[in-house]
Coordinates of C-alpha atoms and ligand atoms in Angstrom, one line a residue:
M1 CA -78.2 7.9 -55.0
R2 CA -77.4 10.0 -52.0
L3 CA -77.7 7.6 -48.3
A4 CA -76.7 10.0 -45.7
E5 CA -76.4 13.3 -44.3
T6 CA -73.5 13.5 -42.3
T7 CA -73.8 15.6 -38.8
A8 CA -70.0 15.3 -38.0
K9 CA -68.0 18.5 -37.3
K10 CA -66.1 19.5 -40.4
N11 CA -62.5 19.9 -40.3
D12 CA -61.1 23.1 -38.9
G13 CA -59.0 23.8 -41.5
P14 CA -56.1 22.0 -43.5
E15 CA -54.1 22.6 -41.1
R16 CA -55.4 19.5 -39.8
F17 CA -54.7 17.0 -42.6
V18 CA -52.5 14.4 -41.6
W19 CA -49.9 13.2 -43.6
G20 CA -48.8 9.4 -42.6
A21 CA -47.5 6.2 -43.4
A22 CA -49.6 2.7 -42.9
T23 CA -48.0 -0.4 -42.2
S24 CA -49.8 -3.7 -40.2
A25 CA -48.6 -6.3 -37.6
F26 CA -48.5 -9.4 -39.5
Q27 CA -46.8 -7.8 -42.3
I28 CA -43.7 -6.1 -39.8
E29 CA -43.2 -7.1 -36.4
G30 CA -42.2 -10.8 -36.9
A31 CA -41.4 -12.2 -33.1
T32 CA -44.4 -14.2 -33.6
A33 CA -43.2 -16.8 -30.9
A34 CA -42.0 -14.1 -28.4
D35 CA -43.9 -12.8 -25.2
G36 CA -46.5 -15.0 -25.2
R37 CA -48.1 -13.9 -28.4
G38 CA -51.2 -16.8 -29.5
R39 CA -50.9 -18.2 -33.3
S40 CA -53.1 -16.8 -35.7
I41 CA -54.7 -17.5 -39.0
W42 CA -51.5 -16.1 -40.8
D43 CA -48.9 -18.6 -39.4
D44 CA -51.5 -21.3 -40.2
F45 CA -52.1 -20.4 -43.8
C46 CA -48.1 -19.5 -44.2
A47 CA -47.2 -23.2 -42.9
R48 CA -49.4 -24.8 -45.6
P49 CA -46.9 -25.8 -48.4
G50 CA -47.6 -23.1 -52.0
R51 CA -50.1 -20.7 -50.5
I52 CA -46.8 -18.4 -50.1
L53 CA -44.9 -17.2 -53.5
D54 CA -41.8 -17.8 -51.6
G55 CA -42.5 -20.0 -49.1
G56 CA -42.2 -17.1 -46.6
D57 CA -44.0 -16.6 -43.4
G58 CA -44.1 -13.8 -40.5
A59 CA -41.7 -15.6 -38.2
I60 CA -39.0 -12.5 -38.9
A61 CA -40.6 -10.1 -41.6
C62 CA -39.0 -6.6 -40.5
D63 CA -38.3 -7.7 -37.1
H64 CA -40.3 -4.1 -36.0
Y65 CA -41.1 -6.2 -32.6
R66 CA -37.6 -4.9 -31.6
R67 CA -36.5 -2.5 -33.8
Y68 CA -39.4 -0.3 -33.6
R69 CA -37.5 2.4 -32.0
K70 CA -35.8 2.7 -35.5
D71 CA -38.5 2.9 -37.1
I72 CA -40.3 5.6 -35.2
R73 CA -37.3 7.5 -35.8
L74 CA -37.4 6.8 -39.5
L75 CA -41.4 8.2 -39.2
K76 CA -39.7 11.0 -37.7
E77 CA -37.4 11.8 -40.3
L78 CA -40.3 11.5 -42.9
G79 CA -42.0 14.1 -41.3
V80 CA -45.3 12.4 -40.8
T81 CA -47.5 13.4 -37.9
G82 CA -49.5 10.5 -38.3
Y83 CA -48.8 6.5 -38.4
R84 CA -51.5 4.1 -39.1
F85 CA -49.9 0.2 -37.4
S86 CA -52.3 -2.4 -36.5
I87 CA -52.6 -4.3 -33.3
S88 CA -51.9 -7.8 -33.2
W89 CA -55.1 -9.7 -31.4
P90 CA -53.4 -12.6 -30.5
R91 CA -50.0 -10.4 -28.9
I92 CA -53.2 -9.3 -26.6
I93 CA -55.6 -12.4 -26.2
P94 CA -53.4 -15.5 -27.1
D95 CA -56.3 -17.7 -27.4
G96 CA -58.7 -14.6 -29.1
V97 CA -60.9 -15.2 -26.0
G98 CA -60.0 -15.0 -22.0
N99 CA -56.7 -13.8 -20.8
V100 CA -54.9 -10.9 -21.5
N101 CA -51.2 -11.0 -22.3
P102 CA -49.4 -8.3 -20.5
A103 CA -46.5 -8.7 -22.5
G104 CA -48.4 -8.1 -25.3
V105 CA -50.2 -4.9 -23.9
D106 CA -46.3 -3.3 -23.1
F107 CA -45.2 -3.7 -26.4
Y108 CA -47.7 -1.5 -27.8
N109 CA -47.5 0.6 -24.7
R110 CA -44.0 1.2 -25.3
L111 CA -44.6 2.3 -29.2
L112 CA -47.5 4.3 -28.3
D113 CA -45.3 6.2 -25.8
E114 CA -42.2 6.3 -28.3
L115 CA -44.6 8.0 -31.0
I116 CA -46.0 10.5 -28.6
A117 CA -42.9 11.8 -27.6
N118 CA -42.0 12.2 -31.4
G119 CA -45.1 13.8 -32.0
I120 CA -46.6 11.4 -33.9
E121 CA -50.3 10.2 -33.9
P122 CA -51.5 7.0 -33.7
F123 CA -53.8 5.7 -35.6
P124 CA -54.0 1.9 -34.9
T125 CA -56.4 -0.4 -37.0
L126 CA -57.8 -3.3 -34.0
Y127 CA -57.7 -6.2 -36.7
H128 CA -55.4 -6.3 -40.0
W129 CA -56.1 -9.6 -41.0
D130 CA -54.6 -11.9 -38.3
L131 CA -57.5 -13.5 -36.3
P132 CA -56.4 -15.6 -33.0
T133 CA -56.4 -19.4 -34.2
G134 CA -58.4 -19.4 -30.8
C135 CA -61.6 -18.0 -32.9
R136 CA -62.6 -21.4 -34.2
G137 CA -65.1 -21.1 -37.2
G138 CA -63.3 -17.6 -37.7
W139 CA -65.8 -15.0 -39.4
L140 CA -68.1 -17.5 -40.0
E141 CA -69.5 -17.8 -36.6
P142 CA -71.4 -14.9 -34.9
V143 CA -69.3 -15.3 -31.4
T144 CA -66.3 -14.0 -33.4
A145 CA -67.9 -10.7 -33.9
E146 CA -68.5 -10.8 -29.7
A147 CA -65.0 -11.8 -28.7
F148 CA -63.7 -9.2 -31.3
A149 CA -65.5 -6.6 -29.5
A150 CA -64.3 -8.1 -25.9
Y151 CA -60.8 -7.5 -27.6
A152 CA -61.4 -4.2 -28.7
K153 CA -62.7 -3.0 -25.2
V154 CA -59.1 -4.4 -23.9
C155 CA -57.3 -2.2 -26.0
F156 CA -59.4 0.9 -25.4
D157 CA -58.7 0.9 -21.9
A158 CA -55.3 0.1 -21.9
F159 CA -54.6 2.5 -24.9
G160 CA -57.5 5.2 -25.0
D161 CA -55.4 7.3 -22.5
R162 CA -53.2 8.3 -25.8
V163 CA -54.8 7.2 -28.9
K164 CA -57.4 9.4 -30.1
H165 CA -58.1 7.6 -33.5
W166 CA -59.3 4.2 -34.0
I167 CA -60.0 1.8 -36.9
T168 CA -61.6 -1.0 -36.3
L169 CA -61.5 -3.5 -39.3
N170 CA -59.1 -3.5 -42.4
E171 CA -60.3 -4.1 -45.5
S172 CA -63.5 -6.8 -44.7
W173 CA -63.7 -7.1 -48.4
C174 CA -60.4 -8.9 -48.6
S175 CA -61.4 -10.9 -45.7
A176 CA -64.6 -11.8 -46.8
V177 CA -63.9 -12.3 -50.4
L178 CA -60.0 -13.3 -50.6
G179 CA -60.3 -15.2 -47.3
Y180 CA -63.9 -17.0 -47.6
G181 CA -64.9 -17.1 -51.7
L182 CA -61.1 -17.2 -53.9
G183 CA -59.3 -19.2 -51.1
V184 CA -56.0 -17.3 -51.8
F185 CA -55.6 -15.5 -48.1
A186 CA -56.2 -17.5 -44.6
P187 CA -58.0 -19.3 -43.8
G188 CA -58.2 -19.9 -47.5
M189 CA -61.7 -21.4 -47.8
T190 CA -63.4 -21.1 -51.3
D191 CA -67.2 -21.1 -51.4
P192 CA -69.8 -19.1 -53.0
E193 CA -72.0 -18.3 -50.0
M194 CA -69.0 -17.6 -47.1
P195 CA -68.0 -14.6 -47.9
Y196 CA -71.5 -13.0 -47.3
R197 CA -71.9 -14.9 -44.3
A198 CA -68.1 -14.0 -42.9
G199 CA -69.0 -10.2 -44.5
H200 CA -72.0 -9.7 -42.0
H201 CA -70.3 -11.2 -39.4
L202 CA -67.4 -8.5 -39.7
L203 CA -69.7 -6.1 -40.0
L204 CA -71.3 -6.8 -36.6
A205 CA -68.1 -7.0 -35.2
H206 CA -67.4 -3.4 -36.3
G207 CA -70.8 -2.5 -34.8
L208 CA -70.2 -4.1 -31.0
A209 CA -66.9 -2.6 -30.7
V210 CA -67.9 1.0 -31.7
R211 CA -70.8 0.2 -29.0
E212 CA -67.9 -0.7 -26.3
F213 CA -66.3 2.4 -27.5
R214 CA -69.5 4.9 -27.0
N215 CA -70.6 3.4 -23.8
G216 CA -66.9 3.2 -22.4
G217 CA -67.3 7.1 -22.8
Y218 CA -63.6 7.0 -24.4
A219 CA -61.7 10.2 -26.1
G220 CA -61.5 10.4 -29.8
E221 CA -63.0 9.2 -33.1
I222 CA -63.4 5.8 -34.3
G223 CA -63.9 4.6 -38.2
I224 CA -63.1 1.7 -40.5
A225 CA -60.9 1.2 -43.3
N226 CA -62.6 0.0 -46.1
N227 CA -60.8 -0.7 -49.3
C228 CA -61.9 0.2 -53.1
D229 CA -60.6 0.3 -56.5
W230 CA -62.6 3.0 -58.8
R231 CA -64.9 1.4 -61.4
E232 CA -65.0 3.8 -64.3
P233 CA -68.0 3.1 -66.6
L234 CA -66.5 1.7 -70.1
T235 CA -68.8 3.3 -72.6
D236 CA -71.1 6.4 -71.4
T237 CA -73.9 3.8 -72.5
A238 CA -76.5 3.5 -69.4
A239 CA -75.7 -0.1 -69.3
D240 CA -71.9 0.5 -68.5
R241 CA -72.8 3.3 -66.2
D242 CA -75.0 0.8 -64.1
A243 CA -72.4 -1.7 -64.1
A244 CA -69.7 0.5 -62.7
E245 CA -72.3 1.8 -60.3
R246 CA -73.1 -2.1 -59.4
A247 CA -69.3 -3.2 -59.2
L248 CA -68.6 0.0 -56.2
Q249 CA -71.6 -1.2 -54.3
F250 CA -70.6 -4.5 -54.2
F251 CA -67.2 -3.4 -53.0
Y252 CA -67.2 -0.3 -51.1
G253 CA -71.0 -0.7 -50.5
W254 CA -71.0 -3.8 -49.4
F255 CA -69.0 -2.3 -46.1
T256 CA -70.4 1.0 -45.7
D257 CA -73.9 1.6 -46.5
P258 CA -74.8 -0.8 -43.4
L259 CA -72.4 1.6 -41.1
F260 CA -75.2 5.0 -42.6
T261 CA -78.5 2.9 -43.3
G262 CA -78.5 -0.3 -41.6
E263 CA -79.1 -2.4 -44.6
Y264 CA -76.8 -3.7 -47.5
P265 CA -76.7 -1.8 -50.7
E266 CA -79.7 -2.3 -52.5
T267 CA -78.4 -3.7 -55.7
M268 CA -76.9 -6.5 -53.9
R269 CA -80.1 -7.1 -52.0
R270 CA -81.9 -7.5 -55.5
R271 CA -79.0 -9.6 -57.0
L272 CA -78.4 -11.9 -53.6
G273 CA -82.2 -12.3 -52.2
G274 CA -81.7 -14.5 -49.4
R275 CA -78.0 -15.5 -50.1
L276 CA -77.0 -12.4 -48.4
P277 CA -77.6 -12.1 -44.7
E278 CA -80.4 -10.0 -43.3
F279 CA -79.6 -7.4 -40.2
S280 CA -82.0 -7.9 -36.9
S281 CA -84.0 -4.7 -36.0
S282 CA -81.5 -4.4 -33.2
E283 CA -78.4 -4.9 -36.0
K284 CA -79.7 -2.1 -37.7
V285 CA -79.3 0.3 -35.0
L286 CA -76.0 -0.8 -33.4
L287 CA -74.8 -0.3 -37.1
T288 CA -76.4 2.6 -38.2
G289 CA -74.1 5.7 -37.8
S290 CA -71.4 3.3 -36.4
A291 CA -68.5 5.1 -38.2
D292 CA -67.2 8.7 -37.2
F293 CA -65.0 8.6 -40.4
L294 CA -64.7 6.7 -43.1
G295 CA -61.3 4.9 -44.6
L296 CA -60.0 4.1 -47.7
N297 CA -57.6 2.0 -48.9
H298 CA -57.3 2.7 -52.5
Y299 CA -54.4 1.0 -55.2
T300 CA -56.3 0.7 -58.7
T301 CA -58.9 1.4 -61.3
M302 CA -60.6 -0.6 -63.8
Y303 CA -63.3 -0.2 -66.3
A304 CA -66.6 -1.8 -66.0
S305 CA -69.0 -3.0 -68.2
D306 CA -72.4 -4.5 -68.4
S307 CA -71.2 -6.8 -71.0
P308 CA -68.1 -8.7 -72.3
P309 CA -65.5 -6.0 -73.6
P310 CA -63.7 -6.5 -77.0
G311 CA -61.1 -8.9 -76.2
G312 CA -63.3 -10.5 -73.1
G313 CA -62.4 -8.4 -70.3
D314 CA -60.9 -9.9 -67.1
T315 CA -63.0 -12.2 -65.6
T316 CA -60.5 -13.6 -63.1
A317 CA -59.5 -9.9 -62.2
S318 CA -59.5 -10.7 -57.7
G319 CA -61.2 -6.8 -58.2
N320 CA -64.5 -8.8 -58.6
G321 CA -63.4 -11.5 -56.3
G322 CA -64.5 -14.2 -58.9
M323 CA -67.8 -12.9 -58.2
I324 CA -69.1 -12.4 -61.6
D325 CA -71.9 -14.5 -61.8
D326 CA -73.1 -12.3 -58.3
Q327 CA -72.4 -9.1 -60.2
Q328 CA -72.8 -9.1 -63.9
V329 CA -70.0 -7.0 -64.2
W330 CA -67.1 -7.3 -66.9
L331 CA -63.7 -5.4 -65.7
S332 CA -60.6 -4.7 -68.3
P333 CA -57.6 -2.8 -67.5
P334 CA -57.2 1.2 -68.6
D335 CA -55.0 0.8 -72.1
G336 CA -52.0 2.1 -72.4
C337 CA -50.9 3.3 -68.2
A338 CA -48.3 1.7 -66.2
K339 CA -48.5 -1.6 -64.1
T340 CA -46.9 -2.6 -61.2
D341 CA -45.3 -5.9 -60.6
M342 CA -49.1 -6.7 -58.7
G343 CA -50.5 -6.4 -62.0
W344 CA -52.7 -3.1 -61.0
A345 CA -52.5 -0.2 -63.5
V346 CA -51.5 3.6 -62.0
V347 CA -54.3 5.4 -62.9
P348 CA -54.2 8.4 -60.5
W349 CA -57.7 10.1 -61.4
G350 CA -59.0 7.1 -60.4
L351 CA -58.7 8.2 -56.4
R352 CA -60.3 11.7 -57.0
N353 CA -63.3 9.6 -58.1
M354 CA -63.4 7.4 -56.2
L355 CA -63.5 10.0 -53.2
R356 CA -66.1 11.6 -54.6
W357 CA -68.1 8.7 -54.9
I358 CA -67.8 8.0 -51.1
A359 CA -69.0 12.0 -50.2
E360 CA -71.7 11.7 -52.6
R361 CA -73.3 8.6 -51.4
Y362 CA -72.5 9.1 -47.8
G363 CA -73.3 12.8 -47.1
N364 CA -69.7 14.0 -47.1
P365 CA -68.2 12.3 -44.0
P366 CA -64.8 12.9 -42.9
I367 CA -62.6 10.6 -45.0
Y368 CA -59.0 9.3 -44.8
V369 CA -57.1 7.6 -47.2
T370 CA -55.7 5.2 -45.0
E371 CA -53.8 3.4 -47.7
N372 CA -52.4 4.3 -51.0
G373 CA -49.0 2.8 -52.9
C374 CA -47.6 0.3 -55.5
S375 CA -45.2 -1.9 -55.9
D376 CA -42.5 -1.8 -58.1
P377 CA -43.2 -1.2 -61.9
I378 CA -43.9 -4.5 -63.7
T379 CA -41.0 -4.1 -66.0
G380 CA -38.8 -4.1 -63.0
I381 CA -36.0 -2.4 -61.7
S382 CA -32.6 -2.4 -61.7
D383 CA -31.6 -1.0 -58.3
P384 CA -34.2 -1.2 -55.4
L385 CA -33.4 2.2 -54.2
E386 CA -33.9 3.9 -57.1
D387 CA -38.1 4.0 -57.3
A388 CA -39.0 6.9 -59.6
A389 CA -41.8 5.4 -60.4
R390 CA -43.1 4.9 -56.6
S391 CA -42.0 8.9 -56.6
S392 CA -44.0 9.7 -59.4
F393 CA -47.1 7.7 -58.4
I394 CA -46.7 9.8 -54.6
R395 CA -46.9 12.6 -56.4
A396 CA -49.8 12.1 -58.9
Y397 CA -52.1 10.3 -56.3
T398 CA -52.0 13.0 -53.5
R399 CA -52.4 15.4 -56.1
E400 CA -55.5 14.0 -57.0
A401 CA -56.4 13.4 -53.2
L402 CA -55.9 17.5 -52.3
A403 CA -57.6 18.3 -55.5
A404 CA -60.6 16.2 -53.8
K405 CA -60.2 18.2 -51.2
T406 CA -59.7 21.5 -52.4
D407 CA -61.8 21.4 -56.1
S408 CA -64.7 19.0 -54.7
H409 CA -64.9 20.1 -51.3
V410 CA -64.6 16.1 -50.2
D411 CA -63.9 16.6 -46.5
L412 CA -60.7 14.6 -46.4
R413 CA -58.4 14.7 -43.6
G414 CA -55.4 12.4 -44.2
Y415 CA -53.2 10.7 -46.4
F416 CA -51.4 6.9 -45.2
Y417 CA -49.1 5.8 -47.8
W418 CA -48.8 2.2 -48.1
S419 CA -46.0 0.9 -46.5
L420 CA -43.3 2.2 -44.8
L421 CA -41.2 -0.9 -45.3
D422 CA -41.0 -3.4 -47.7
N423 CA -42.6 -6.1 -45.9
F424 CA -44.3 -9.5 -45.3
E425 CA -46.9 -8.9 -49.0
W426 CA -49.4 -11.8 -47.7
T427 CA -49.5 -14.4 -50.8
S428 CA -46.6 -12.8 -52.5
G429 CA -44.3 -13.3 -49.2
Y430 CA -41.4 -10.8 -50.0
Q431 CA -41.6 -10.6 -53.1
R432 CA -43.3 -7.8 -53.4
H433 CA -42.0 -4.0 -52.8
F434 CA -44.3 -1.5 -51.5
G435 CA -42.0 0.2 -49.4
L436 CA -40.5 4.0 -48.5
I437 CA -37.5 2.1 -47.0
R438 CA -35.9 -1.1 -48.7
C439 CA -36.1 -4.3 -45.9
T440 CA -35.7 -7.3 -46.3
P441 CA -35.6 -10.5 -44.2
D442 CA -31.9 -11.6 -44.3
D443 CA -30.9 -8.0 -44.0
L444 CA -33.0 -6.1 -41.6
R445 CA -31.0 -2.9 -42.5
R446 CA -33.2 -0.1 -43.1
R447 CA -32.5 1.7 -46.2
P448 CA -34.4 4.8 -47.2
K449 CA -35.3 5.1 -50.9
K450 CA -35.7 7.8 -53.3
S451 CA -39.8 7.9 -53.1
F452 CA -38.5 8.1 -48.7
D453 CA -36.7 11.5 -49.9
E454 CA -39.5 12.5 -52.5
Y455 CA -42.8 11.7 -49.9
R456 CA -40.8 14.1 -47.4
K457 CA -40.5 17.1 -49.8
I458 CA -44.6 16.9 -51.0
I459 CA -45.0 16.7 -47.0
E460 CA -42.8 19.7 -46.2
E461 CA -44.1 22.0 -49.5
Y462 CA -47.4 21.3 -47.9
R463 CA -46.6 22.5 -44.6
V464 CA -44.5 25.4 -46.0
N465 CA -47.5 26.7 -48.5
Q466 CA -50.0 26.0 -45.2
K467 CA -47.8 28.9 -43.8
E468 CA -48.1 31.1 -46.6
G469 CA -51.8 30.3 -46.8
K470 CA -51.4 28.8 -50.2
N471 CA -53.3 26.0 -49.5
K472 CA -56.7 26.5 -49.7
Ligands
GBH501 C1 -53.8 -4.0 -49.4 O1 -54.7 -4.7 -49.8 C2 -53.7 -3.9 -47.6 O2 -54.4 -3.5 -46.7 C3 -52.1 -4.5 -47.4 O3 -52.1 -5.4 -46.5 C4 -51.9 -4.8 -48.7 O4 -50.3 -5.4 -48.0 C5 -51.2 -4.1 -49.5 O5 -52.7 -3.6 -49.8 C6 -50.9 -4.2 -50.9 O6 -51.6 -5.5 -51.6 O7 -58.2 -6.8 -60.0 O8 -56.8 -4.8 -60.6 O9 -59.2 -4.4 -59.9 C7 -55.0 -4.7 -51.1 C8 -56.3 -4.7 -51.4 C9 -57.7 -6.0 -53.2 C10 -55.9 -4.2 -53.9 C11 -57.9 -6.2 -54.9 C12 -56.2 -4.5 -55.3 C13 -57.8 -5.7 -56.6 C14 -57.0 -4.9 -58.3 N1 -56.2 -5.3 -53.0 N2 -57.9 -5.0 -55.6 S1 -57.8 -5.5 -59.6

């Protein structure tokens, strides 16, 4: 079902395609106590025994706060034209609301200046999960949405002269489901109703921030980074096709439909009834049309079925957020494909299907793949720098992304590999590695892996083809 027709200007050609790498503040910056930064829910969560696999935290991470110049040099070497990073709310407004911390603003001023001096376009995300502890009640409270909009305005005012692409929120699905439903992410709550409430306020936060942006008359575009793993029907029956569609609506649709229609997906409303909050008529107006572009964070694919598949499926897969009772979708991993040590299947064609689904449902809006990447293979690797599996992952996934653009006419504007550096991988601490560059907290040296070179080549080849007019 098509929900919207886009009025956005079409991309003026493939030469505008942005190749980039992505990171987030809490995962790389470290220096959590430096220069007046406030506490975040992730500092608190890490301090709770048993929450992080290796007992790690964000105190040092990649020490990017002090080594950002080196990291930008590496971005330059990689040949990217875009860098997606996140701004730490507790560095800018330590208590969540109220006073602005000039030292925090200074850090991002230096970072932005250095990026621009190196010809790299900044794509900052305003919120990548490090909510100030001072926002009491977190995303369960509507005032947090207002606090976010006030913080966003501080950022637009301070950085809007150099930033032309803003991303409001990262993966609200994860904030809502993993943070308030499954309790595996901060703030660690477990309640079947809370994800819908938290998600509601996250959506309002996005809407209010976009209103500040547009009313303020800042230049550039603003969008959101929503995550979704592809759901392929297990069989060709109508029931399984419906199940896959339902799963996608509970995943990407939940945080994207409201930005086009002011309403949650019809499937969610029908199944959840009054358990799903309602938007008031003014909130519908606020949300409708509130994304200039859509971000997609995409990692893997699962088969979806309407009844338990042979073998029972994976009812615990975090991919359905444990919300199996609400969705009635069973997930099972594709047979015979490689898996990473996160347990995620490597299924490159899933990305193309996912992009086509988004283009179709939302009327071909501008899309960026704001994250795509892999940790090391489940079989392990003997030398962390010899990451052949990551090289083939990037080859295969970027090929599918470009095919979606050229063959299926998806208005794809860029691709950001997750992640530039090995970093603090949330609940997995420092035990899972997604980086193009090796970095460990005990030895903060940056060592480019083989995949760094492979990605550099992919970007370079694209550029050469471009010059020779070989890219469609
Ligand atoms: C992203 O989230 C985050 O934005 C980033 O900070 C993080 O470091 C990175 O990914 C790597 O983890 O049950 O098999 O269908 C990832 C979101 C959501 C992707 C759940 C995998 C479930 C897989 N993840 N999804 S499955």
